[in-house]
Coordinates of N, CA and C and ligand atoms in Angstrom, one line a residue:
X167 N 2.7 30.5 -4.7 CA 2.7 29.3 -4.6 C 1.3 28.7 -3.7
X168 N 0.4 28.2 -5.3 CA -1.3 28.0 -4.2 C -1.0 26.2 -4.1
X169 N -1.7 25.9 -3.7 CA -1.5 24.4 -3.8 C -2.5 23.6 -5.1
X170 N -3.1 24.9 -5.0 CA -4.0 24.7 -6.7 C -3.5 23.4 -7.7
X171 N -1.9 24.1 -7.8 CA -1.2 23.8 -9.2 C -0.7 22.4 -8.7
X172 N -0.9 22.0 -7.5 CA -0.1 21.2 -7.0 C -1.4 19.4 -7.4
X173 N -1.1 18.9 -7.6 CA -1.5 17.7 -7.8 C -2.2 17.2 -6.0
X174 N -3.5 16.4 -6.2 CA -4.1 15.9 -5.2 C -3.4 15.3 -4.8
X175 N -3.6 15.1 -2.9 CA -2.8 14.5 -1.8 C -3.0 13.4 -2.0
X176 N -1.9 12.4 -2.4 CA -1.4 11.1 -2.3 C -2.4 9.9 -0.7
X177 N -2.4 8.8 -1.4 CA -2.7 8.1 0.3 C -1.3 8.2 1.0
X178 N -0.1 7.7 0.4 CA 0.9 8.0 1.2 C 1.2 8.7 1.8
X179 N 1.0 10.1 1.2 CA 0.9 12.0 2.0 C 0.4 11.2 3.4
X180 N -1.4 11.7 3.2 CA -1.9 11.4 3.8 C -1.6 10.2 5.2
X181 N -1.8 9.6 4.7 CA -0.9 8.3 6.1 C 0.4 8.9 7.1
X182 N 1.2 9.4 6.5 CA 2.3 10.6 7.0 C 1.5 11.6 7.6
X183 N 0.6 12.5 7.1 CA -0.1 13.6 7.9 C -1.3 13.0 9.5
X184 N -1.7 11.9 8.6 CA -2.1 10.9 9.7 C -1.6 10.3 11.3
X185 N -0.3 10.0 10.5 CA 0.7 9.1 11.8 C 1.0 10.7 12.9
X186 N 1.5 11.8 12.2 CA 1.6 13.0 12.6 C 0.2 13.7 13.5
X187 N -0.5 13.6 12.8 CA -1.7 14.6 13.9 C -2.4 13.3 15.1
X188 N -2.5 12.4 14.9 CA -2.9 10.9 16.1 C -1.5 11.5 16.9
X189 N -0.2 11.5 17.3 CA 0.4 11.8 18.7 C 0.7 13.6 18.9
X190 N 0.0 14.4 17.9 CA -0.3 16.1 18.7 C -1.7 15.5 18.2
X191 N -3.2 15.0 18.6 CA -4.2 15.7 19.0 C -4.6 17.0 19.0
X192 N -4.0 17.2 20.1 CA -4.5 18.7 20.9 C -3.6 20.0 20.1
X193 N -2.9 19.5 18.8 CA -2.0 21.2 18.7 C -2.9 22.0 17.5
X194 N -1.9 23.2 17.9 CA -3.2 23.7 16.5 C -2.7 23.9 15.2
X195 N -1.4 23.0 15.2 CA -0.3 22.7 13.8 C -0.5 24.1 13.0
X196 N 0.4 24.7 14.0 CA 1.2 26.3 13.2 C 1.8 26.0 12.2
X197 N 1.4 26.1 11.1 CA 2.5 26.6 9.8 C 3.7 27.2 10.0
X198 N 4.4 27.8 11.1 CA 5.6 27.8 11.4 C 5.8 26.7 12.6
X199 N 5.1 26.1 12.7 CA 5.9 25.2 14.2 C 7.2 24.1 13.5
X200 N 7.4 23.8 14.0 CA 8.8 22.8 14.0 C 7.9 22.1 13.4
X201 N 7.5 21.3 14.0 CA 6.9 19.7 14.5 C 6.1 20.0 12.7
X202 N 4.9 20.8 12.1 CA 4.7 20.9 10.7 C 5.8 21.4 9.6
X203 N 6.9 22.2 9.8 CA 7.7 22.1 9.1 C 8.2 21.0 9.0
X204 N 9.0 19.5 9.5 CA 9.1 19.2 9.9 C 8.9 17.8 8.9
X205 N 7.7 17.7 9.1 CA 6.5 17.2 8.3 C 6.5 17.2 7.4
X206 N 6.9 18.4 7.4 CA 6.0 18.8 5.6 C 7.3 18.9 4.8
X207 N 8.5 18.4 5.3 CA 9.6 18.5 5.0 C 9.5 16.9 4.6
X208 N 8.7 16.4 4.8 CA 8.7 14.6 5.0 C 7.7 14.2 3.6
X209 N 7.1 14.6 3.8 CA 5.4 14.5 2.8 C 5.7 15.1 1.4
X210 N 6.7 16.8 1.0 CA 7.5 16.2 0.4 C 8.6 15.3 -0.4
X211 N 9.1 14.6 0.1 CA 10.5 13.6 -0.4 C 8.8 12.4 -1.0
X212 N 8.2 12.3 -0.1 CA 7.3 10.5 -0.2 C 6.5 11.4 -1.4
X213 N 6.1 12.5 -1.8 CA 5.7 12.7 -2.7 C 6.4 13.2 -3.9
X214 N 7.9 13.6 -3.9 CA 8.5 13.2 -5.0 C 8.8 11.1 -5.2
X215 N 9.5 11.1 -4.8 CA 9.4 9.6 -4.8 C 8.4 9.1 -5.1
X216 N 7.3 9.4 -5.5 CA 6.1 8.8 -5.9 C 6.0 9.1 -7.5
X217 N 6.5 10.5 -7.3 CA 7.1 11.1 -8.8 C 5.8 12.4 -8.7
X218 N 5.6 12.8 -8.0 CA 4.7 13.6 -8.1 C 5.3 14.9 -8.5
X219 N 4.7 16.0 -9.6 CA 5.2 17.0 -10.1 C 4.4 18.3 -9.4
X220 N 5.0 18.9 -9.0 CA 4.0 20.6 -9.2 C 5.2 21.9 -9.1
X221 N 4.5 22.6 -7.8 CA 5.4 23.5 -7.6 C 6.4 23.5 -7.3
X222 N 7.8 24.0 -6.6 CA 8.9 23.1 -6.1 C 9.5 22.7 -4.3
X223 N 8.0 23.5 -4.0 CA 7.6 23.2 -2.7 C 6.4 21.9 -2.4
X224 N 6.1 21.4 -4.0 CA 5.3 20.8 -3.9 C 4.0 20.8 -2.6
X225 N 4.5 20.4 -1.6 CA 3.7 20.4 -0.2 C 4.1 21.6 0.8
X226 N 3.3 23.0 1.0 CA 3.8 23.4 2.1 C 2.9 23.5 3.1
X227 N 3.8 24.1 3.9 CA 3.5 24.2 5.5 C 1.8 24.1 5.8
X228 N 1.0 24.9 5.4 CA 0.0 25.8 5.4 C -1.2 25.5 4.7
X229 N -0.7 24.5 3.5 CA -0.6 23.0 3.4 C -1.9 22.1 4.3
X230 N -0.2 21.8 4.4 CA 0.2 20.7 5.6 C -1.1 20.7 7.2
X231 N -0.6 21.8 7.2 CA -1.4 22.8 8.5 C -3.2 22.5 8.4
X232 N -3.3 22.8 7.0 CA -4.8 22.8 6.6 C -5.1 21.4 6.8
X233 N -4.1 20.3 6.3 CA -4.6 18.8 6.0 C -5.2 18.5 7.2
X234 N -3.9 18.1 8.5 CA -3.6 17.6 9.3 C -5.6 19.0 9.9
X235 N -5.8 19.8 10.6 CA -6.6 20.2 10.9 C -7.9 20.1 10.1
X236 N -8.2 19.0 8.2 CA -9.1 18.4 8.2 C -9.5 17.1 9.1
X237 N -8.2 16.5 9.3 CA -8.3 14.8 9.9 C -9.0 15.5 11.3
X238 N -8.8 17.0 12.5 CA -9.2 16.8 13.1 C -11.0 16.9 13.2
X239 N -11.3 17.2 12.0 CA -13.0 17.6 11.9 C -13.7 16.0 12.2
X240 N -12.4 14.9 11.6 CA -12.8 13.7 11.3 C -13.0 13.1 13.0
X241 N -12.1 13.8 13.9 CA -12.5 13.6 14.9 C -13.2 13.3 16.1
X242 N -13.9 12.0 17.0 CA -14.8 12.6 17.9 C -14.4 13.0 19.3
X243 N -12.7 13.3 19.3 CA -13.0 13.8 20.9 C -12.9 15.1 20.6
X244 N -13.0 15.5 19.5 CA -12.7 16.7 19.8 C -14.2 17.9 18.9
X245 N -14.2 18.8 20.0 CA -15.3 19.5 18.8 C -15.2 20.4 17.6
X246 N -15.4 20.2 16.9 CA -14.8 20.6 15.8 C -15.9 21.1 14.2
X247 N -16.9 21.6 15.3 CA -17.7 22.7 14.6 C -17.3 23.8 13.9
X248 N -18.0 24.0 12.8 CA -16.5 24.8 11.3 C -16.0 24.3 11.0
X249 N -15.5 23.7 11.4 CA -14.4 23.0 10.5 C -14.4 22.1 9.3
X250 N -13.7 22.5 8.7 CA -13.8 22.1 6.7 C -13.4 20.5 6.9
X251 N -14.3 19.4 6.6 CA -13.9 17.7 7.0 C -12.9 17.2 5.6
X252 N -12.1 18.7 4.6 CA -11.7 18.0 3.1 C -12.7 17.1 2.6
X253 N -11.8 16.4 1.7 CA -11.6 15.4 0.8 C -11.9 14.5 1.4
X254 N -12.8 13.0 -0.1 CA -12.8 12.0 0.8 C -11.9 11.2 1.0
X255 N -10.5 11.1 0.3 CA -10.0 10.2 0.7 C -8.7 10.4 2.1
X256 N -9.5 11.6 2.7 CA -8.8 11.9 3.7 C -9.7 11.1 5.6
X257 N -11.3 11.3 4.4 CA -12.5 10.4 5.0 C -11.9 8.9 5.7
X258 N -11.3 8.6 3.9 CA -10.8 6.6 3.9 C -9.9 6.5 5.1
X259 N -9.3 7.5 4.3 CA -7.9 7.3 5.2 C -8.0 7.3 7.2
X260 N -8.6 7.8 7.3 CA -8.9 8.3 9.1 C -9.5 6.8 9.6
X261 N -10.8 6.2 8.7 CA -11.9 5.4 9.0 C -11.3 4.3 9.2
X262 N -10.2 4.2 8.0 CA -9.2 3.3 7.8 C -7.8 2.6 8.7
X263 N -7.1 3.7 9.2 CA -6.2 4.2 10.5 C -6.4 3.8 11.6
X264 N -8.0 5.9 11.7 CA -7.0 5.9 13.5 C -7.3 5.1 14.1
X265 N -8.5 4.5 13.7 CA -8.3 3.2 15.8 C -6.9 1.9 15.8
X266 N -6.0 2.6 15.0 CA -5.2 1.8 14.6 C -3.7 2.3 14.8
X267 N -3.2 2.7 15.4 CA -2.2 4.0 15.2 C -0.9 3.4 15.7
X268 N -0.8 1.9 16.1 CA 0.4 1.2 15.8 C 1.1 0.7 14.7
X269 N -0.1 0.5 14.4 CA 0.0 0.0 12.3 C 0.6 1.2 11.7
X270 N -0.5 1.9 11.8 CA -0.1 3.3 11.0 C 1.3 3.8 11.4
X271 N 2.0 4.0 12.5 CA 3.7 3.7 12.6 C 3.8 3.1 11.3
X272 N 4.1 1.9 12.2 CA 4.6 0.7 11.0 C 4.6 1.2 9.4
X273 N 3.5 1.7 9.0 CA 3.5 1.9 7.5 C 4.5 3.1 7.5
X274 N 4.0 4.4 8.1 CA 4.7 5.1 7.8 C 6.7 5.5 8.3
X275 N 6.7 4.6 8.7 CA 8.2 4.2 9.1 C 8.7 3.4 8.2
X276 N 8.0 2.3 7.7 CA 8.4 1.5 6.1 C 8.3 2.6 4.9
X277 N 7.4 3.0 4.5 CA 6.6 4.2 3.6 C 8.5 5.7 3.8
X278 N 8.7 6.1 5.2 CA 10.0 7.0 5.1 C 11.3 5.9 4.1
X279 N 11.6 4.4 5.2 CA 12.7 3.9 4.5 C 12.4 4.1 3.0
X280 N 12.1 3.4 2.7 CA 11.3 3.4 1.3 C 12.4 4.3 0.5
X281 N 11.6 5.7 1.0 CA 12.1 7.0 0.1 C 13.6 6.9 0.9
X282 N 13.8 6.4 1.4 CA 15.5 7.0 2.1 C 16.4 5.8 1.2
X283 N 15.7 4.6 1.0 CA 16.8 3.4 0.6 C 17.0 3.6 -0.6
X284 N 15.6 4.2 -1.8 CA 15.2 3.3 -2.6 C 14.9 5.0 -3.0
X285 N 15.4 5.5 -4.4 CA 15.1 6.4 -4.8 C 14.1 6.2 -6.0
X286 N 12.3 6.1 -5.3 CA 11.7 5.5 -6.1 C 12.7 4.5 -7.7
X287 N 12.6 5.4 -8.1 CA 12.7 5.0 -9.3 C 13.4 3.3 -9.3
X288 N 14.1 2.5 -8.6 CA 14.5 1.4 -8.2 C 13.1 0.6 -8.2
X289 N 12.1 0.9 -7.9 CA 10.9 0.1 -7.5 C 9.9 0.2 -9.1
X290 N 9.5 -1.2 -9.6 CA 8.4 -0.2 -10.6 C 7.3 0.4 -10.7
X291 N 7.1 0.7 -11.5 CA 5.6 1.7 -11.4 C 4.8 0.8 -12.0
X292 N 3.8 1.0 -11.8 CA 3.4 0.1 -11.7 C 1.6 0.7 -13.1
X293 N 0.9 0.6 -14.4 CA -0.3 1.3 -14.6 C -1.4 1.5 -13.3
X294 N -1.5 2.6 -13.3 CA -3.3 2.2 -12.4 C -4.0 1.4 -12.9
X295 N -4.5 0.8 -14.1 CA -5.6 0.0 -13.7 C -5.2 -1.3 -13.2
X296 N -3.1 -1.6 -14.0 CA -3.4 -2.3 -13.2 C -3.6 -3.3 -11.8
X297 N -3.4 -2.7 -11.0 CA -3.6 -3.2 -9.4 C -4.8 -2.4 -8.7
X298 N -5.0 -2.7 -7.8 CA -5.9 -1.5 -6.7 C -4.9 -0.9 -5.8
X299 N -4.1 -0.1 -5.6 CA -3.1 0.6 -4.9 C -3.6 -0.2 -3.1
X300 N -2.5 -0.8 -2.8 CA -3.0 -1.6 -1.6 C -3.4 0.2 -0.2
X301 N -4.1 -0.5 0.8 CA -4.1 0.6 1.7 C -3.2 1.7 1.6
X302 N -2.0 1.4 2.0 CA -1.1 1.3 3.0 C -0.1 2.7 1.8
X303 N -1.1 2.4 0.7 CA 0.0 3.9 -0.3 C 0.7 2.8 -1.5
X304 N 1.0 3.7 -2.2 CA 1.5 3.3 -3.6 C 2.9 3.2 -3.0
X305 N 3.6 3.6 -2.7 CA 5.2 2.8 -2.3 C 5.6 2.0 -1.2
X306 N 4.5 1.0 -1.0 CA 4.6 0.6 -0.2 C 3.9 -1.2 -1.6
X307 N 2.7 -0.5 -2.1 CA 2.0 -1.6 -3.3 C 4.0 -1.9 -4.3
X308 N 4.6 -0.4 -4.8 CA 5.7 -1.0 -4.9 C 6.5 -1.6 -4.4
X309 N 6.8 -1.9 -3.6 CA 7.7 -3.1 -2.4 C 7.0 -4.9 -2.9
X310 N 6.5 -4.6 -2.6 CA 5.0 -5.8 -2.4 C 5.2 -6.4 -4.0
X311 N 4.9 -5.5 -5.0 CA 5.2 -5.6 -6.1 C 7.0 -6.2 -7.0
X312 N 7.7 -5.8 -6.1 CA 8.4 -5.8 -6.7 C 8.9 -6.7 -6.4
X313 N 8.5 -7.3 -4.8 CA 9.2 -8.8 -3.8 C 8.4 -9.4 -4.3
X314 N 7.2 -9.6 -5.0 CA 7.1 -11.3 -5.6 C 7.0 -11.3 -7.1
X315 N 7.7 -10.0 -8.0 CA 8.7 -10.3 -9.6 C 9.6 -10.1 -9.2
X316 N 10.2 -10.3 -8.2 CA 11.9 -10.7 -8.2 C 12.3 -12.3 -9.0
X317 N 13.0 -11.8 -10.0 CA 12.8 -13.2 -11.3 C 13.8 -14.0 -10.3
X318 N 14.8 -14.2 -9.6 CA 15.8 -15.0 -9.0 C 15.0 -16.3 -8.2
X319 N 13.8 -15.4 -6.6 CA 12.7 -15.8 -5.9 C 12.1 -16.1 -6.9
X320 N 11.4 -15.9 -7.7 CA 10.5 -16.4 -8.6 C 10.0 -17.9 -8.4
X321 N 11.4 -18.2 -9.7 CA 11.9 -19.3 -10.2 C 12.3 -20.9 -9.4
X322 N 13.3 -20.1 -7.9 CA 13.3 -20.9 -7.4 C 12.1 -21.5 -6.1
X323 N 10.7 -20.2 -6.1 CA 9.7 -21.4 -5.4 C 9.0 -22.1 -6.7
X324 N 9.2 -22.1 -7.4 CA 8.4 -22.6 -9.2 C 9.0 -23.9 -8.5
X325 N 10.7 -24.1 -8.9 CA 10.7 -25.0 -8.7 C 11.2 -25.7 -7.5
X326 N 11.0 -25.7 -6.7 CA 10.5 -26.2 -5.2 C 9.7 -26.7 -5.5
X327 N 8.6 -26.3 -6.1 CA 6.4 -26.9 -6.5 C 7.2 -27.4 -7.0
X328 N 8.1 -27.4 -8.2 CA 7.5 -28.5 -9.1 C 8.0 -30.2 -8.7
X329 N 9.4 -29.4 -7.5 CA 9.8 -30.2 -7.3 C 9.4 -31.8 -6.3
X330 N 8.3 -30.8 -5.1 CA 8.2 -31.2 -4.7 C 6.2 -32.0 -4.9
X331 N 5.8 -31.3 -5.7 CA 3.8 -31.8 -6.5 C 4.6 -32.5 -8.1
X332 N 5.6 -32.3 -8.6 CA 5.6 -32.9 -9.6 C 4.6 -32.0 -11.0
X333 N 4.0 -30.5 -11.0 CA 2.8 -29.7 -11.5 C 2.9 -28.7 -11.0
X334 N 3.2 -27.6 -11.6 CA 2.8 -26.7 -10.6 C 1.2 -25.8 -11.2
X335 N 0.4 -25.6 -10.0 CA -1.2 -25.1 -10.3 C -1.4 -24.1 -8.8
X336 N -1.9 -23.5 -9.7 CA -2.6 -21.9 -8.7 C -2.9 -23.1 -7.7
X337 N -2.3 -22.4 -5.6 CA -2.5 -22.9 -4.6 C -3.6 -22.6 -3.5
X338 N -4.6 -22.1 -4.4 CA -5.5 -21.0 -3.8 C -7.0 -22.5 -4.9
X339 N -7.3 -21.7 -6.0 CA -7.7 -22.5 -7.2 C -7.8 -24.0 -7.7
X340 N -6.3 -23.7 -8.1 CA -5.5 -25.5 -8.4 C -5.7 -25.3 -9.6
X341 N -5.7 -24.5 -10.2 CA -5.7 -24.0 -12.2 C -4.6 -24.4 -12.5
X342 N -4.5 -25.1 -13.4 CA -2.7 -25.5 -14.4 C -2.7 -24.8 -15.7
X343 N -2.0 -23.8 -15.5 CA -1.6 -23.6 -16.8 C -1.7 -24.7 -18.6
X344 N -0.6 -25.2 -17.6 CA -0.3 -26.9 -18.6 C -1.2 -27.3 -18.9
X345 N -1.7 -27.6 -17.9 CA -3.0 -28.6 -17.5 C -3.9 -28.7 -18.8
X346 N -4.6 -27.0 -18.3 CA -5.8 -26.3 -19.3 C -4.9 -26.1 -20.6
X347 N -3.8 -25.1 -21.1 CA -3.0 -25.1 -22.3 C -2.0 -25.5 -23.2
X348 N -2.3 -27.3 -22.1 CA -1.0 -27.3 -23.3 C 0.4 -26.9 -22.4
X349 N 1.6 -27.1 -24.2 CA 2.5 -27.2 -23.7 C 3.2 -25.7 -23.2
X350 N 2.3 -24.7 -24.2 CA 2.2 -23.6 -23.8 C 2.3 -22.6 -22.0
X351 N 1.8 -23.7 -21.7 CA 1.1 -22.8 -20.0 C 2.6 -24.2 -19.2
X352 N 3.5 -24.4 -19.9 CA 4.4 -25.2 -19.0 C 5.6 -23.8 -18.5
X353 N 5.3 -23.9 -17.0 CA 6.5 -23.2 -16.2 C 5.3 -21.7 -16.2
X354 N 3.9 -21.7 -16.4 CA 3.3 -20.6 -16.3 C 2.8 -20.2 -15.3
X355 N 2.7 -19.5 -14.3 CA 2.4 -18.6 -13.5 C 2.6 -17.5 -12.7
X356 N 2.1 -17.5 -11.4 CA 2.1 -15.6 -10.7 C 2.7 -16.0 -9.8
X357 N 3.8 -15.3 -8.6 CA 3.7 -15.7 -7.5 C 3.5 -14.9 -6.3
X358 N 2.9 -14.6 -5.6 CA 2.3 -13.4 -4.6 C 2.6 -12.9 -3.2
X359 N 3.6 -12.7 -2.6 CA 3.8 -11.8 -1.4 C 2.5 -11.8 -0.2
X360 N 3.0 -13.1 0.3 CA 2.1 -12.9 1.7 C 1.6 -11.8 2.0
X361 N 3.1 -11.6 3.0 CA 3.1 -10.6 3.5 C 2.1 -9.8 3.6
X362 N 1.7 -9.6 4.8 CA 0.4 -8.2 4.9 C 1.5 -7.0 4.6
X363 N 0.9 -6.2 3.7 CA 2.0 -5.2 3.5 C 2.0 -4.3 4.6
X364 N 1.0 -4.4 5.5 CA 1.8 -3.9 6.9 C 2.7 -3.6 7.1
X365 N 2.9 -4.9 7.5 CA 4.1 -5.5 7.8 C 6.0 -5.2 7.1
X366 N 5.5 -5.1 6.2 CA 6.3 -4.9 5.2 C 7.9 -3.9 5.9
X367 N 8.5 -5.2 6.0 CA 10.0 -4.1 6.2 C 11.0 -4.1 5.5
X368 N 11.6 -2.7 4.8 CA 12.2 -2.3 4.5 C 14.0 -3.4 4.4
X369 N 14.4 -3.9 3.1 CA 15.3 -4.4 3.1 C 15.1 -5.7 3.5
X370 N 14.1 -6.7 4.2 CA 13.4 -7.9 4.8 C 13.8 -8.4 3.2
X371 N 14.3 -10.1 3.5 CA 15.1 -10.8 2.6 C 13.9 -11.5 2.5
X372 N 12.7 -12.0 1.2 CA 11.5 -12.9 0.4 C 12.2 -14.3 1.4
X373 N 11.2 -14.8 2.3 CA 11.6 -16.2 2.0 C 10.3 -16.9 1.3
X374 N 10.8 -18.4 0.5 CA 10.6 -18.5 -0.8 C 9.1 -19.1 0.6
X375 N 8.6 -19.5 1.5 CA 7.6 -19.5 2.5 C 6.6 -18.4 2.1
X376 N 7.5 -17.1 2.2 CA 6.5 -15.3 1.6 C 5.6 -16.0 0.8
X377 N 5.8 -16.8 -0.6 CA 5.6 -16.5 -2.2 C 5.0 -17.4 -1.4
X378 N 3.3 -17.4 -2.2 CA 2.5 -17.8 -2.9 C 2.3 -17.7 -4.8
X379 N 2.0 -19.7 -4.9 CA 1.6 -19.4 -6.6 C 0.2 -19.2 -6.6
X380 N -0.3 -18.2 -7.4 CA -1.3 -18.2 -7.5 C -1.7 -17.9 -9.6
X381 N -3.3 -18.6 -10.1 CA -3.3 -19.1 -11.9 C -3.1 -16.6 -11.7
X382 N -3.3 -16.0 -13.0 CA -3.7 -14.8 -12.9 C -5.3 -14.4 -12.5
X383 N -6.1 -15.4 -12.6 CA -7.9 -14.4 -11.8 C -7.2 -14.7 -10.4
X384 N -6.1 -15.6 -9.7 CA -7.0 -15.3 -8.3 C -6.4 -14.8 -7.8
X385 N -4.4 -14.0 -8.6 CA -4.4 -12.7 -8.4 C -4.5 -11.5 -8.2
X386 N -5.1 -11.6 -9.4 CA -5.8 -10.2 -9.8 C -6.7 -9.8 -8.2
X387 N -7.9 -11.1 -8.5 CA -9.0 -11.0 -6.8 C -8.3 -10.3 -5.9
X388 N -6.6 -10.7 -5.6 CA -6.7 -10.5 -4.0 C -6.1 -8.8 -4.4
X389 N -6.0 -8.6 -5.0 CA -5.4 -6.9 -5.5 C -6.4 -6.4 -6.1
X390 N -7.8 -6.9 -6.5 CA -8.4 -6.5 -6.9 C -9.9 -5.1 -6.9
X391 N -9.6 -5.1 -4.9 CA -9.9 -3.9 -3.9 C -10.0 -4.0 -2.7
X392 N -9.5 -2.9 -2.2 CA -8.2 -2.8 -0.6 C -10.0 -2.5 0.3
X393 N -9.5 -3.6 1.4 CA -8.2 -3.6 1.7 C -7.9 -5.4 0.5
X394 N -6.4 -4.9 0.4 CA -5.9 -6.6 -0.6 C -6.7 -7.8 0.6
X395 N -7.2 -8.7 0.0 CA -7.3 -10.1 0.4 C -6.1 -10.8 1.2
X396 N -6.7 -11.3 1.7 CA -5.2 -12.8 2.5 C -5.5 -14.0 1.7
X397 N -4.5 -14.8 2.2 CA -4.9 -15.8 1.0 C -5.5 -16.4 1.7
X398 N -5.9 -16.3 3.1 CA -7.4 -17.1 3.6 C -8.7 -16.6 3.1
X399 N -9.1 -15.1 3.1 CA -9.5 -14.5 2.8 C -10.2 -14.8 1.2
X400 N -9.1 -15.2 0.0 CA -9.0 -15.5 -1.3 C -10.0 -17.3 -1.2
X401 N -9.0 -17.7 -0.7 CA -9.7 -19.5 -0.9 C -11.7 -19.3 -0.1
X402 N -11.0 -19.1 1.4 CA -12.8 -18.9 1.5 C -13.9 -17.8 0.6
X403 N -13.4 -17.3 -0.1 CA -14.4 -16.4 -1.1 C -14.4 -17.6 -2.0
X404 N -13.4 -18.6 -1.8 CA -13.9 -19.0 -3.7 C -14.7 -20.0 -3.0
X405 N -14.4 -21.1 -1.7 CA -15.8 -21.7 -1.1 C -17.2 -21.4 -1.1
X406 N -17.5 -20.4 -0.1 CA -18.0 -20.7 -0.3 C -19.2 -20.0 -1.5
X407 N -18.3 -19.3 -2.9 CA -18.6 -19.4 -4.5 C -18.8 -20.7 -5.0
X408 N -18.4 -21.9 -4.4 CA -18.7 -22.8 -4.6 C -19.4 -23.6 -4.2
X409 N -20.3 -22.6 -2.5 CA -20.9 -23.9 -2.4 C -22.1 -23.1 -2.5
X410 N -22.1 -21.7 -3.3 CA -23.3 -22.2 -4.1 C -24.2 -22.3 -5.0
X411 N -22.9 -22.9 -6.0 CA -23.4 -23.2 -7.2 C -24.4 -24.8 -7.3
Ligands
LIG602 ZN1 -6.2 -19.2 -9.1
LIG603 ZN1 0.3 -10.0 -5.4

């Protein structure tokens, strides 16, 4: 049973490993220790929820222990000469979360909640070219997408906006589909869920105020790179670009 038959580690799995690492930074991460074994079980569950396939165990304790030691190689508090620094994604995840263990803990607990409550299948999976996965990993990306595509609340959001303003348009750039394309564009607009992915809570109800209406371009731009832009960042980019013209 070697790791080579298994798919590369995902962000979601690395987030779990990093969270464990930060809680136990002075440990030697023995593959037979309870902590590493428990972590391995959790990581395997997450890998399965994502839809990864490989050997039966998918992730084994030796592989997990190695990943933890790879994180140590990035830890400025340890003398890490001779340790392999692992792959690029570990370095990225370390840079994004090592300084913010509290946020990481929240993300990890939500990821675990998602694997408990939804058999991954309940959440829509999108082709990888459709959007860049959030820093917080694939499962929370799916939750975000699921919430902003929930047909019932999207319908209510559009109706409320229409009632207030008389037309639908992008709340960032003002683009209106009907205004631009005529009747074919009537009722056409996307919704974006504004709650930061790191603050997602499973089972939480989406409020109308959590959603903003965005044209397809603006919505794409929010999700086009990591970290995803907030609505304010999107608006700032639009006005900075407009000021350059
Ligand atoms: Zn727009
Ligand atoms: Zn969105």
